[in-house]
Coordinates of C-alpha atoms and ligand atoms in Angstrom, one line a residue:
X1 CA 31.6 -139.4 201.3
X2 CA 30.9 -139.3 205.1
X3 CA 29.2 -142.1 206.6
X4 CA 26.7 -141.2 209.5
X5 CA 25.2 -143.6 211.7
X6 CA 21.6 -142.8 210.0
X7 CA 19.7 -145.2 208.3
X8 CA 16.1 -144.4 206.4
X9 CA 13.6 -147.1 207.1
X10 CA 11.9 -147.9 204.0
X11 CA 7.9 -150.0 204.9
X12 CA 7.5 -152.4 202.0
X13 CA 4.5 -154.9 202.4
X14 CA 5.6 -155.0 205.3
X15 CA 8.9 -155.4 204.9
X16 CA 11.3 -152.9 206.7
X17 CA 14.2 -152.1 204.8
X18 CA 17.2 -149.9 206.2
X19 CA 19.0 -147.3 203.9
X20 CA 22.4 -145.9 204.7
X21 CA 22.5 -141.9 204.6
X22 CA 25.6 -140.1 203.8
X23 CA 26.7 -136.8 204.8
X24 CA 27.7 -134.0 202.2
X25 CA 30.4 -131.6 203.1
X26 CA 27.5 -129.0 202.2
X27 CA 24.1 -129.6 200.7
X28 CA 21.6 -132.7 201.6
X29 CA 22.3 -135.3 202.8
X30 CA 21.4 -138.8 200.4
X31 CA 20.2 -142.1 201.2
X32 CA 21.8 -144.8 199.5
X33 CA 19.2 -146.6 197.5
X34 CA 21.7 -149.0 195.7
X35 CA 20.7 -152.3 197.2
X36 CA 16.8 -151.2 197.1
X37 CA 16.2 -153.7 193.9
X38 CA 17.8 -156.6 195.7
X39 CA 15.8 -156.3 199.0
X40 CA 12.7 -154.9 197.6
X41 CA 12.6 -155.5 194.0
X42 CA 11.0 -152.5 193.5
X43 CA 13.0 -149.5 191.5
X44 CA 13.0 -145.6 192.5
X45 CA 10.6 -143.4 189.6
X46 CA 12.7 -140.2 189.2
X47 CA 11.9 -138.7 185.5
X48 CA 14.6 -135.8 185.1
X49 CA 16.6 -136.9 187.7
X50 CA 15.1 -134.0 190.2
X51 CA 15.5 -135.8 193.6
X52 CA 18.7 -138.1 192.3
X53 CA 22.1 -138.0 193.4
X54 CA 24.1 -140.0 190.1
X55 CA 27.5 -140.4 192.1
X56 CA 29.4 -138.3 194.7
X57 CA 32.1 -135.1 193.0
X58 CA 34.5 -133.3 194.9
X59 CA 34.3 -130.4 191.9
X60 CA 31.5 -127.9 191.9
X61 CA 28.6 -127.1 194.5
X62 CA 25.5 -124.9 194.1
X63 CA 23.0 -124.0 196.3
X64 CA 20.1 -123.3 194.6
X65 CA 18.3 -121.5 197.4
X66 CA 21.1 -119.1 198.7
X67 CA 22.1 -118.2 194.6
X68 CA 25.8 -119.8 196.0
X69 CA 27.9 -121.5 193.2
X70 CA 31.6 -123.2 194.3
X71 CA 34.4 -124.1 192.4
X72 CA 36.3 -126.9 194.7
X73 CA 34.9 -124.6 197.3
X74 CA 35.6 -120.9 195.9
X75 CA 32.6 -118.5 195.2
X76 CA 32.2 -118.0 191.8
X77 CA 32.0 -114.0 192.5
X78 CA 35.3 -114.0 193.8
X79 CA 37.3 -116.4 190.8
X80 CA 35.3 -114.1 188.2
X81 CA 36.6 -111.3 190.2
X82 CA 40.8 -112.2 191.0
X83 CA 41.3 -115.2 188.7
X84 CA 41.5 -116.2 185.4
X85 CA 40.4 -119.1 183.6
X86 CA 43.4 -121.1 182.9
X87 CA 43.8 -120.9 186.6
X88 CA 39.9 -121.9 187.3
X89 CA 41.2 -125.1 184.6
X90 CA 43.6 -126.2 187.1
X91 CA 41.5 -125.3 190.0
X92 CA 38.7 -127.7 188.4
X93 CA 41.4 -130.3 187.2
X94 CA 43.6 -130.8 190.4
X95 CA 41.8 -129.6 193.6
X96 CA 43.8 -126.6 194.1
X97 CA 44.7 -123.5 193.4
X98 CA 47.7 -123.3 191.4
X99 CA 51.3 -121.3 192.3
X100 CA 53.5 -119.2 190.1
X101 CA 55.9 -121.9 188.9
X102 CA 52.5 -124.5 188.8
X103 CA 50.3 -121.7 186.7
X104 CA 53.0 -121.3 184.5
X105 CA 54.3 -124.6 183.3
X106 CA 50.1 -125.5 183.0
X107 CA 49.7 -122.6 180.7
X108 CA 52.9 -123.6 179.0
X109 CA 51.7 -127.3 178.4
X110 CA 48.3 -126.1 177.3
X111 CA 49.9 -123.1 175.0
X112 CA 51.8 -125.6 173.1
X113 CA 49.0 -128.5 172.4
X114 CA 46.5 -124.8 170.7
X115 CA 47.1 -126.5 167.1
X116 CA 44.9 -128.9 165.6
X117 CA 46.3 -131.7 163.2
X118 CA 46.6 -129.7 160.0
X119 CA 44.6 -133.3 157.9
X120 CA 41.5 -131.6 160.7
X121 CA 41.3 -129.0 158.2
X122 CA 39.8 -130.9 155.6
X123 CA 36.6 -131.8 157.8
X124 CA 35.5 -128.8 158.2
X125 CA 35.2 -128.2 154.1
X126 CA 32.7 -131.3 154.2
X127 CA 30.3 -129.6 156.2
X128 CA 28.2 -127.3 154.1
X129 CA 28.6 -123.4 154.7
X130 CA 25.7 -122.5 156.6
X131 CA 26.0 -125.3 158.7
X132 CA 25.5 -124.5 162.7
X133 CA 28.9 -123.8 164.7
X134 CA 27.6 -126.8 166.7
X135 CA 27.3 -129.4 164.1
X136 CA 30.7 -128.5 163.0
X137 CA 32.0 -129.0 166.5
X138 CA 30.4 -132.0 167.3
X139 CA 31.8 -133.9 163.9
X140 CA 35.2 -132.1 164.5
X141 CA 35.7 -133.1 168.0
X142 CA 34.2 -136.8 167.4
X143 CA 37.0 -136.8 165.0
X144 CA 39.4 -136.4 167.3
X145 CA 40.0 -139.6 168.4
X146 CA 40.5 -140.8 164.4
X147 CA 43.9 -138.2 164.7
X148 CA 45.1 -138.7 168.8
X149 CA 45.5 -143.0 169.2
X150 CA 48.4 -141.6 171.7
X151 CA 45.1 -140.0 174.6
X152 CA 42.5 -142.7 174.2
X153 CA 43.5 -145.5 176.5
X154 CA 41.3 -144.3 179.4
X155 CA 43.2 -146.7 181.8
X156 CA 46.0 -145.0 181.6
X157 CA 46.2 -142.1 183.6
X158 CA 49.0 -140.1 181.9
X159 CA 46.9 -140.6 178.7
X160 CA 44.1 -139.3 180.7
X161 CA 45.7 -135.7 181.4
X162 CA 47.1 -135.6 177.8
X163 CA 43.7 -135.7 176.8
X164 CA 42.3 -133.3 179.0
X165 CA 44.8 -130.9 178.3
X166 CA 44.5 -131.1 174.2
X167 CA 40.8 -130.3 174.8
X168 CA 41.0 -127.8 176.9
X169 CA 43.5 -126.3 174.2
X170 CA 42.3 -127.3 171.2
X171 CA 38.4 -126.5 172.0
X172 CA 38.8 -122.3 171.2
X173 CA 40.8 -123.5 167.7
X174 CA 37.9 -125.8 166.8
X175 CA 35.2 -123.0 167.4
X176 CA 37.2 -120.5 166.0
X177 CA 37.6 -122.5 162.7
X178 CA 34.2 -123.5 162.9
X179 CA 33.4 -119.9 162.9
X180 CA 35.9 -118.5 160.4
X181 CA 34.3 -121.3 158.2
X182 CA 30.9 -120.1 158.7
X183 CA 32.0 -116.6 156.8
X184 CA 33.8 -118.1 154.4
X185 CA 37.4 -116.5 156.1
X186 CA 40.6 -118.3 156.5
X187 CA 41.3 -120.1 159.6
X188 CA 44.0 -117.6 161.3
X189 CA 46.6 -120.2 163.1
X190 CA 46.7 -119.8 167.1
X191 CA 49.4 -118.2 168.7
X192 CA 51.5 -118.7 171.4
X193 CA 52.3 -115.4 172.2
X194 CA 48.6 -114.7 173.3
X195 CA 46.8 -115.5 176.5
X196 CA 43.8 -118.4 176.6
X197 CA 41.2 -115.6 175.5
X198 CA 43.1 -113.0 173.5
X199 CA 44.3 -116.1 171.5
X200 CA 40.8 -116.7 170.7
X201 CA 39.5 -113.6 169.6
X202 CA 42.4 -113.3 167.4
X203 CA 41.5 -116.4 165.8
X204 CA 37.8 -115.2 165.8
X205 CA 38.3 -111.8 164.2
X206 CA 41.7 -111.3 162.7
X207 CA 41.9 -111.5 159.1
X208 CA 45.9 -112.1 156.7
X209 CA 44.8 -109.1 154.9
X210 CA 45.3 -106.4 157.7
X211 CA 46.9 -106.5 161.7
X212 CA 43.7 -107.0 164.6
X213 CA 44.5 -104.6 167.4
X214 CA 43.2 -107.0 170.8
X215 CA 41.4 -104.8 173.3
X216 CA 42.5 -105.6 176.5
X217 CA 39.2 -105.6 178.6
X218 CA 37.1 -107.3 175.9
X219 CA 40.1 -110.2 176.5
X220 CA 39.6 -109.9 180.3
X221 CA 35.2 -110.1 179.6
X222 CA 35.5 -112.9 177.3
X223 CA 38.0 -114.4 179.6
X224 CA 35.4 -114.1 182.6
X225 CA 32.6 -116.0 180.5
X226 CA 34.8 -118.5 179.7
X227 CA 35.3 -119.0 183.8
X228 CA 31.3 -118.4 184.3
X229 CA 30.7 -121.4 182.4
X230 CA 33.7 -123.6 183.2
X231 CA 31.5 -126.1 185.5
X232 CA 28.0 -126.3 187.2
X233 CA 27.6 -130.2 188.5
X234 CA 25.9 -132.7 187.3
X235 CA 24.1 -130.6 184.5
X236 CA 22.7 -132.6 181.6
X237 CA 25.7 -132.2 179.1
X238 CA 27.9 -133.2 182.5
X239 CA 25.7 -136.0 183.0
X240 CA 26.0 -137.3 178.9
X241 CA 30.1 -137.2 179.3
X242 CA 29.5 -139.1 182.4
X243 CA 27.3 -141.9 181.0
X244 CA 29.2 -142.2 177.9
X245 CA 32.9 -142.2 179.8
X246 CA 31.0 -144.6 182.0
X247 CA 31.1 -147.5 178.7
X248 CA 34.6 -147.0 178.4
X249 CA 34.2 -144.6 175.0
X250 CA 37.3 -142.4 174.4
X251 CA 37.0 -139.0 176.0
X252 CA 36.9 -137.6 172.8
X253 CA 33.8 -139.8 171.7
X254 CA 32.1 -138.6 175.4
X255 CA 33.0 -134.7 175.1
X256 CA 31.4 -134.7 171.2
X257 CA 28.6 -136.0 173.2
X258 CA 28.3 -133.5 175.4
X259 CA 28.7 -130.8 172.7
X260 CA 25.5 -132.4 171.6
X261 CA 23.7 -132.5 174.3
X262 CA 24.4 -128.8 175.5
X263 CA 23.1 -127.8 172.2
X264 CA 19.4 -128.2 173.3
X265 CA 17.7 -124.8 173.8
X266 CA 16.3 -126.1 177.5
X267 CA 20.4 -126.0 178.1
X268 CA 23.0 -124.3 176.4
X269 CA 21.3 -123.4 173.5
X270 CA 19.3 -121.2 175.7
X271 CA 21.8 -118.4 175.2
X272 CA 21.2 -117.9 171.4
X273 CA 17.4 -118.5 171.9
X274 CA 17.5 -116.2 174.9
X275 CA 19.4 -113.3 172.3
X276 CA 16.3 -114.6 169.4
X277 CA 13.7 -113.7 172.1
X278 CA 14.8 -110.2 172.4
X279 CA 14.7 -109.5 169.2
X280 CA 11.4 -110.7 168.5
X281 CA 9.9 -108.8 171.4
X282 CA 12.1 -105.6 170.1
X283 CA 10.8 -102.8 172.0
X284 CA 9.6 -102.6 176.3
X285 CA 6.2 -101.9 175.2
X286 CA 5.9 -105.4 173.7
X287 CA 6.8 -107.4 176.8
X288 CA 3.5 -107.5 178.6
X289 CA 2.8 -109.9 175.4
X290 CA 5.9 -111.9 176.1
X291 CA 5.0 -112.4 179.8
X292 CA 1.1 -113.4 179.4
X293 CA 2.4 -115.8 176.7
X294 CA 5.5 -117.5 179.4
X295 CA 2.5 -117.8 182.0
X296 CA 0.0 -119.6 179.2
X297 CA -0.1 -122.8 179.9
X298 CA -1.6 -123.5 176.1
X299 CA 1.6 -121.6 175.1
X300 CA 4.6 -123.4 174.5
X301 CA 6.6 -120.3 174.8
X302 CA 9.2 -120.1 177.5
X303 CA 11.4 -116.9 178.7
X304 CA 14.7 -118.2 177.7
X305 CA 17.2 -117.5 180.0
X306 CA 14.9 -117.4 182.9
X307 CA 14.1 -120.3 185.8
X308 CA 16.5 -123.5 186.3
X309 CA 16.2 -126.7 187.8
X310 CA 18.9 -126.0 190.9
X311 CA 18.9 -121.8 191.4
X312 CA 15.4 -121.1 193.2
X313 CA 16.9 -117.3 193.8
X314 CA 19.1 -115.7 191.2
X315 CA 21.8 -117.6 189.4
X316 CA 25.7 -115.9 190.8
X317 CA 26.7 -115.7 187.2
X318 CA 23.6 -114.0 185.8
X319 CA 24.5 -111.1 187.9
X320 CA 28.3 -111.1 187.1
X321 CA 27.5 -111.3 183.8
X322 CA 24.8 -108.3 184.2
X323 CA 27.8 -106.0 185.2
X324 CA 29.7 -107.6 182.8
X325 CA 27.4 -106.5 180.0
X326 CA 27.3 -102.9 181.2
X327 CA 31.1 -102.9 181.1
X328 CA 31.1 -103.6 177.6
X329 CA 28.9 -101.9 175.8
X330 CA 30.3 -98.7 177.9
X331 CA 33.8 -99.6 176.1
X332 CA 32.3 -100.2 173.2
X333 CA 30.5 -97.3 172.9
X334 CA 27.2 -98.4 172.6
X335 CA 25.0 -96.9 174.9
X336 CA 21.0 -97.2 173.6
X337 CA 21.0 -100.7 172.7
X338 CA 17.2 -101.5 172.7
X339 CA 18.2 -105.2 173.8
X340 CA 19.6 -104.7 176.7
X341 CA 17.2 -102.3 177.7
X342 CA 14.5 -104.8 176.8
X343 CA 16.5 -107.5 178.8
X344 CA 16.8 -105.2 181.8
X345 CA 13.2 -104.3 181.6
X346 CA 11.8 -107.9 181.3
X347 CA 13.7 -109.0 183.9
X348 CA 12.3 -106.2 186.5
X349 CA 8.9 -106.7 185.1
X350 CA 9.3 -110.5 185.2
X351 CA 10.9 -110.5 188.9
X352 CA 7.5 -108.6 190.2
X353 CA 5.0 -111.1 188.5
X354 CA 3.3 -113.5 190.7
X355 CA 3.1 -116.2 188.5
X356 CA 7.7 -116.1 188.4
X357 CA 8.2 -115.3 192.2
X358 CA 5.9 -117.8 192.9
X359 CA 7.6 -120.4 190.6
X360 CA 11.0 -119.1 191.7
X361 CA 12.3 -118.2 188.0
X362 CA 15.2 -115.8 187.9
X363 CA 17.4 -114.6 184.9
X364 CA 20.3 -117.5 184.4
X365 CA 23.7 -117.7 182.9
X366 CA 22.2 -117.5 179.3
X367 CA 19.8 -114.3 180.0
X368 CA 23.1 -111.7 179.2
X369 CA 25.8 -113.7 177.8
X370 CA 24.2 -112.9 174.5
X371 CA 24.4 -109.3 175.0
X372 CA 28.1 -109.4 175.5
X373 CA 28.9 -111.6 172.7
X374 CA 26.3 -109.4 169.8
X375 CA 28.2 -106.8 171.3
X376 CA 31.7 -108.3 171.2
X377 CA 31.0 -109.1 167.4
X378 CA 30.3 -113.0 167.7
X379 CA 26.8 -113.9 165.6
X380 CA 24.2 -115.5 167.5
X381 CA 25.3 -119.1 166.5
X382 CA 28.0 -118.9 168.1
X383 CA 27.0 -118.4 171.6
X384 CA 26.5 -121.8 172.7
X385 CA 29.9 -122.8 170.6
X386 CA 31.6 -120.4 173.4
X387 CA 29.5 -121.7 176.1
X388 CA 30.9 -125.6 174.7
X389 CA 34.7 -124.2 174.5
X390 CA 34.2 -122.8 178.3
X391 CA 32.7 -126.1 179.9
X392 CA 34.9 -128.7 178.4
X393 CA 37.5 -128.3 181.4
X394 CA 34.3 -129.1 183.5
X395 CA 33.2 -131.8 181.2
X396 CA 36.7 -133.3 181.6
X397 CA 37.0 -132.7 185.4
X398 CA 33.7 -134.5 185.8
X399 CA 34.7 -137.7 183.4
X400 CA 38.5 -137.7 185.2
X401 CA 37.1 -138.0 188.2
X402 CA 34.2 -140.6 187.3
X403 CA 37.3 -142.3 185.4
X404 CA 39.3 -142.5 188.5
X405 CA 36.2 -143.8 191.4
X406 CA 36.7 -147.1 192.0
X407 CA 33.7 -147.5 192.7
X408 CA 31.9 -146.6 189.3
X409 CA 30.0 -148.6 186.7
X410 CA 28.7 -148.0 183.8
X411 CA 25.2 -146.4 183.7
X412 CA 22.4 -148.3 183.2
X413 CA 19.4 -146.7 184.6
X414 CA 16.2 -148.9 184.6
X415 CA 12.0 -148.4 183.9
X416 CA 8.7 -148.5 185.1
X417 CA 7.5 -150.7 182.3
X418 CA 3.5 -149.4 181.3
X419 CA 3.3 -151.3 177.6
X420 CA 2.0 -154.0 176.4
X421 CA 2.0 -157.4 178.7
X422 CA 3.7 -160.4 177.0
X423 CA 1.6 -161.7 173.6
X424 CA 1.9 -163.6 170.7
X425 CA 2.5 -163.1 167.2
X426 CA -0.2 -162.9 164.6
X427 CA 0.0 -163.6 161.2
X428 CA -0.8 -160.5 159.4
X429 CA -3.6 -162.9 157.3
X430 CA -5.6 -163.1 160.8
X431 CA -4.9 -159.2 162.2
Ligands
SDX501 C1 21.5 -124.0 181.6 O1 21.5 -127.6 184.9 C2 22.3 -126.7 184.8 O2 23.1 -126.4 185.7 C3 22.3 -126.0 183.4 C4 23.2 -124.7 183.3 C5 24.7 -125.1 183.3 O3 25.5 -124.2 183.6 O4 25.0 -126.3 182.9 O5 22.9 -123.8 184.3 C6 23.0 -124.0 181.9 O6 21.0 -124.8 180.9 C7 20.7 -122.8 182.1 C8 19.2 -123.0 181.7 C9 19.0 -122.4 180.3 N1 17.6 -122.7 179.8 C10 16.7 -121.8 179.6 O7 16.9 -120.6 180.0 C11 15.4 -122.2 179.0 C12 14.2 -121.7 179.7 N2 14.1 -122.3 181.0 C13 13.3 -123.5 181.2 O8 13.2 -124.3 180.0 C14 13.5 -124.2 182.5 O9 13.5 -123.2 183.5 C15 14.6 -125.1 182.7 C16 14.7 -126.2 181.6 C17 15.9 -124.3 182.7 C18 14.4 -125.8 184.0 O10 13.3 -126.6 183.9 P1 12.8 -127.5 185.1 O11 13.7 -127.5 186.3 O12 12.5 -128.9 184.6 O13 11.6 -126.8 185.6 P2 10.2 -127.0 185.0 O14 10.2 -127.0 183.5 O15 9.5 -128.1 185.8 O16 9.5 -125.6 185.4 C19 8.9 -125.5 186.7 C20 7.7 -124.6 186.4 C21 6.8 -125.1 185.3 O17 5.5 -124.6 185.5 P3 4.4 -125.7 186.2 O18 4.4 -126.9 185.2 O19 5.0 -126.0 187.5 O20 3.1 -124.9 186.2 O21 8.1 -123.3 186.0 C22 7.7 -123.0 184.7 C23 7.3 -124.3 184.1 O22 6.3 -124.2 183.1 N3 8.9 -122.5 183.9 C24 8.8 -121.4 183.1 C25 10.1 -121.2 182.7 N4 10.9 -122.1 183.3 C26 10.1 -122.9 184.0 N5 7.8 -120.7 182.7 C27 8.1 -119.7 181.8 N6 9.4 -119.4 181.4 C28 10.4 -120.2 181.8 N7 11.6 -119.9 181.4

């Protein structure tokens, strides 16, 4: 974090209080508000964290205005494009790109930690069939820590990477089985002969009773998803394996939490409610409806997968995705899906409407993915599962390097306290 010689002068009754301000490699610059309560006594009031910086990351940039988003300084466009997303995970988890012999003893390590503890099994059979993908995931990966004592000291550094890398593994096993539970299938065993994403589809779709032919370019799509989502700052799931690493929990215990947290339909969730939305509206001639209703303010109805609280022009990955979609419904065959013409539609109709250019609301990461995965053959609850399996190396990145900073504490945000002054009790004979 670059010092600069600024300082923001802060007038408080009178009192003058200096604020260092630090300079970003790209992005605002922040004032450093840390010794505010101590000089002033007075807290900051930032609901929703909108003008809040909650620590400094070397990981992932966006800027909202310009539609850029940076892995460790590489445009997403360009990853999605000549990567692949075991190579993004070591991007994310070390700094740098990775070289032949690197890439291949990381894939190596993460092929060979795929299987879960075969007891792991027995959890999912407590959950009831129709229970969500993310339920499962959340109690499965919570669970965890009950089966690997060996990755939860977080003090100790080599426990720290063994940890990262059995999530990163173990995460498309655990939605997989999640799913094949779902349908009442066997779990099919991952296998180390497959890449990161053809090992998952297999696991997804392949059944004992007959061989699953992997289509190469529905790997190499579902591989770019997984590298779309893989990090994105301090989003709110981030932020929840931040503040629970920040007590010391087991990194386990803090990605279950983020599971949880990405679930909400205002975040990850947004994908399957997004896919939901379509539906409902069904044909082009019902999205006049749909639009009135997103601008009534009496109307809790929201365009899912449109607007978001960084992107104030159109979100990079929406539009790889957008290509992405095209791509495989062309190789799938399917050329009059309704959807996607709905979703194309809306967002055209949508992007020329007063009331979105004037709130700066474009289509997000959520507004296609559906539209890929219905297409790929994944039901709609398992979107955000995927989304979860793609930003756990993000989630762990972020809680490494919070782990690591010497200068972290654990989160405690504080109030603006507006109930009831100090009273005493009443009997309940005299209320
Ligand atoms: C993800 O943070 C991340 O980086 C998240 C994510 C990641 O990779 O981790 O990018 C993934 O969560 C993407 C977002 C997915 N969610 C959705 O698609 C749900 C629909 N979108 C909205 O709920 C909303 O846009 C949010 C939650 C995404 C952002 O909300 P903000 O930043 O709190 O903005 P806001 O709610 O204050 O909205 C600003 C204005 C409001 O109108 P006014 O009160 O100013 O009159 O825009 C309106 C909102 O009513 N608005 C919308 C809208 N989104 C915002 N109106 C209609 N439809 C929408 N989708």
């Amino acid at each position: 974090m670059a010092e600069t010689n600024k300082t923001a002068t802060l007038l408080l009754d009178n009192k003058k209080i200096e604020l260092p301000i630090y300079a970003p490699t790209a992005g605002p610059e922040v004032i450093d508000i840390r010794k505010l309560y101590a000089q002033g006594d007075v807290f900051t009031y930032d609901p929703g964290f909108t003008s809040t910086a909650s620590c400094d990351s070397t990981i992932t940039y966006i800027d909202g205005d310009k539609g850029e988003l940076l892995y460790r300084g590489y445009p997403i466009e360009q990853l999605a494009d000549q990567s692949h997303f075991l190579e993004v995970c070591y991007l994310l988890l070390y700094g740098e790109l990775p070289d032949a012999t690197q890439i291949e003893e990381f894939e190596t390590r993460v092929t060979r930690h795929t299987m879960v503890h075969e007891q792991m099994h027995n959890f999912f059979r407590g959950f009831r069939r129709d229970a969500h993908p993310m339920a499962t995931m959340v109690g499965v990966v919570g669970a965890m820590s009950a089966f690997y004592h060996d990755s939860t000291d977080i003090s100790d550094p080599w426990q720290r990477e063994v940890a990262a890398i059995r999530m990163i593994a173990k995460m498309p096993t655990i939605a997989a089985m999640a799913y094949k539970y779902s349908i009442g299938q066997p779990f099919v065993y991952p296998r180390n002969d497959l890449d990161y994403a053809s090992n998952f589809l297999n696991m997804c779709f392949s059944v004992p009773a007959e061989p699953y032919k992997i289509e190469p370019a529905l790997a190499k799509a579902m591989d770019r998803i997984f590298m779309l989502h893989a990090d994105h700052e301090q989003n709110a799931s981030t932020s929840t394996v931040r503040l629970a690493g920040s007590s010391g929990a087991n990194p386990f215990a803090c990605i279950a939490a983020g599971i949880a947290c990405l679930w909400g339909p205002a975040h990850g969730g947004a994908n399957q409610a997004c896919l939901e939305m379509l539906r409902e509206i069904g044909t082009v001639d019902r999205i006049p409806e749909f639009i009135a209703r997103a601008k009534d303010k009496n109307d809790p109805f929201r365009l899912m997968g449109f607007g978001h609280r960084v992107y104030k022009n159109f979100d990079p990955r929406a539009k790889v995705m957008k290509e992405s979609a095209d791509e495989v419904l062309e190789l799938l065959g399917i050329h009059d899906n309704e959807t996607l013409k709905v979703a194309k539609e809306l967002e055209k109709i949508a992007l020329e409407d007063e009331y979105f250019v004037s709130k700066k609301l474009y289509p997000n990461v959520d507004f296609y993915s559906g539209i890929i995965l219905e297409a790929m053959g994944f039901p709609t609850s398992m979107f955000t599962p995927i989304f979860a399996l793609s930003r756990t190396v993000g989630w762990i990145s972020q809680w490494k390097e919070m782990i690591a900073d010497q200068h972290q504490k654990i989160g405690r945000p504080r109030q603006l306290y507006v109930g009831a002054p100090r009273r005493d009790y009443v009997d309940v004979a005299k209320r």
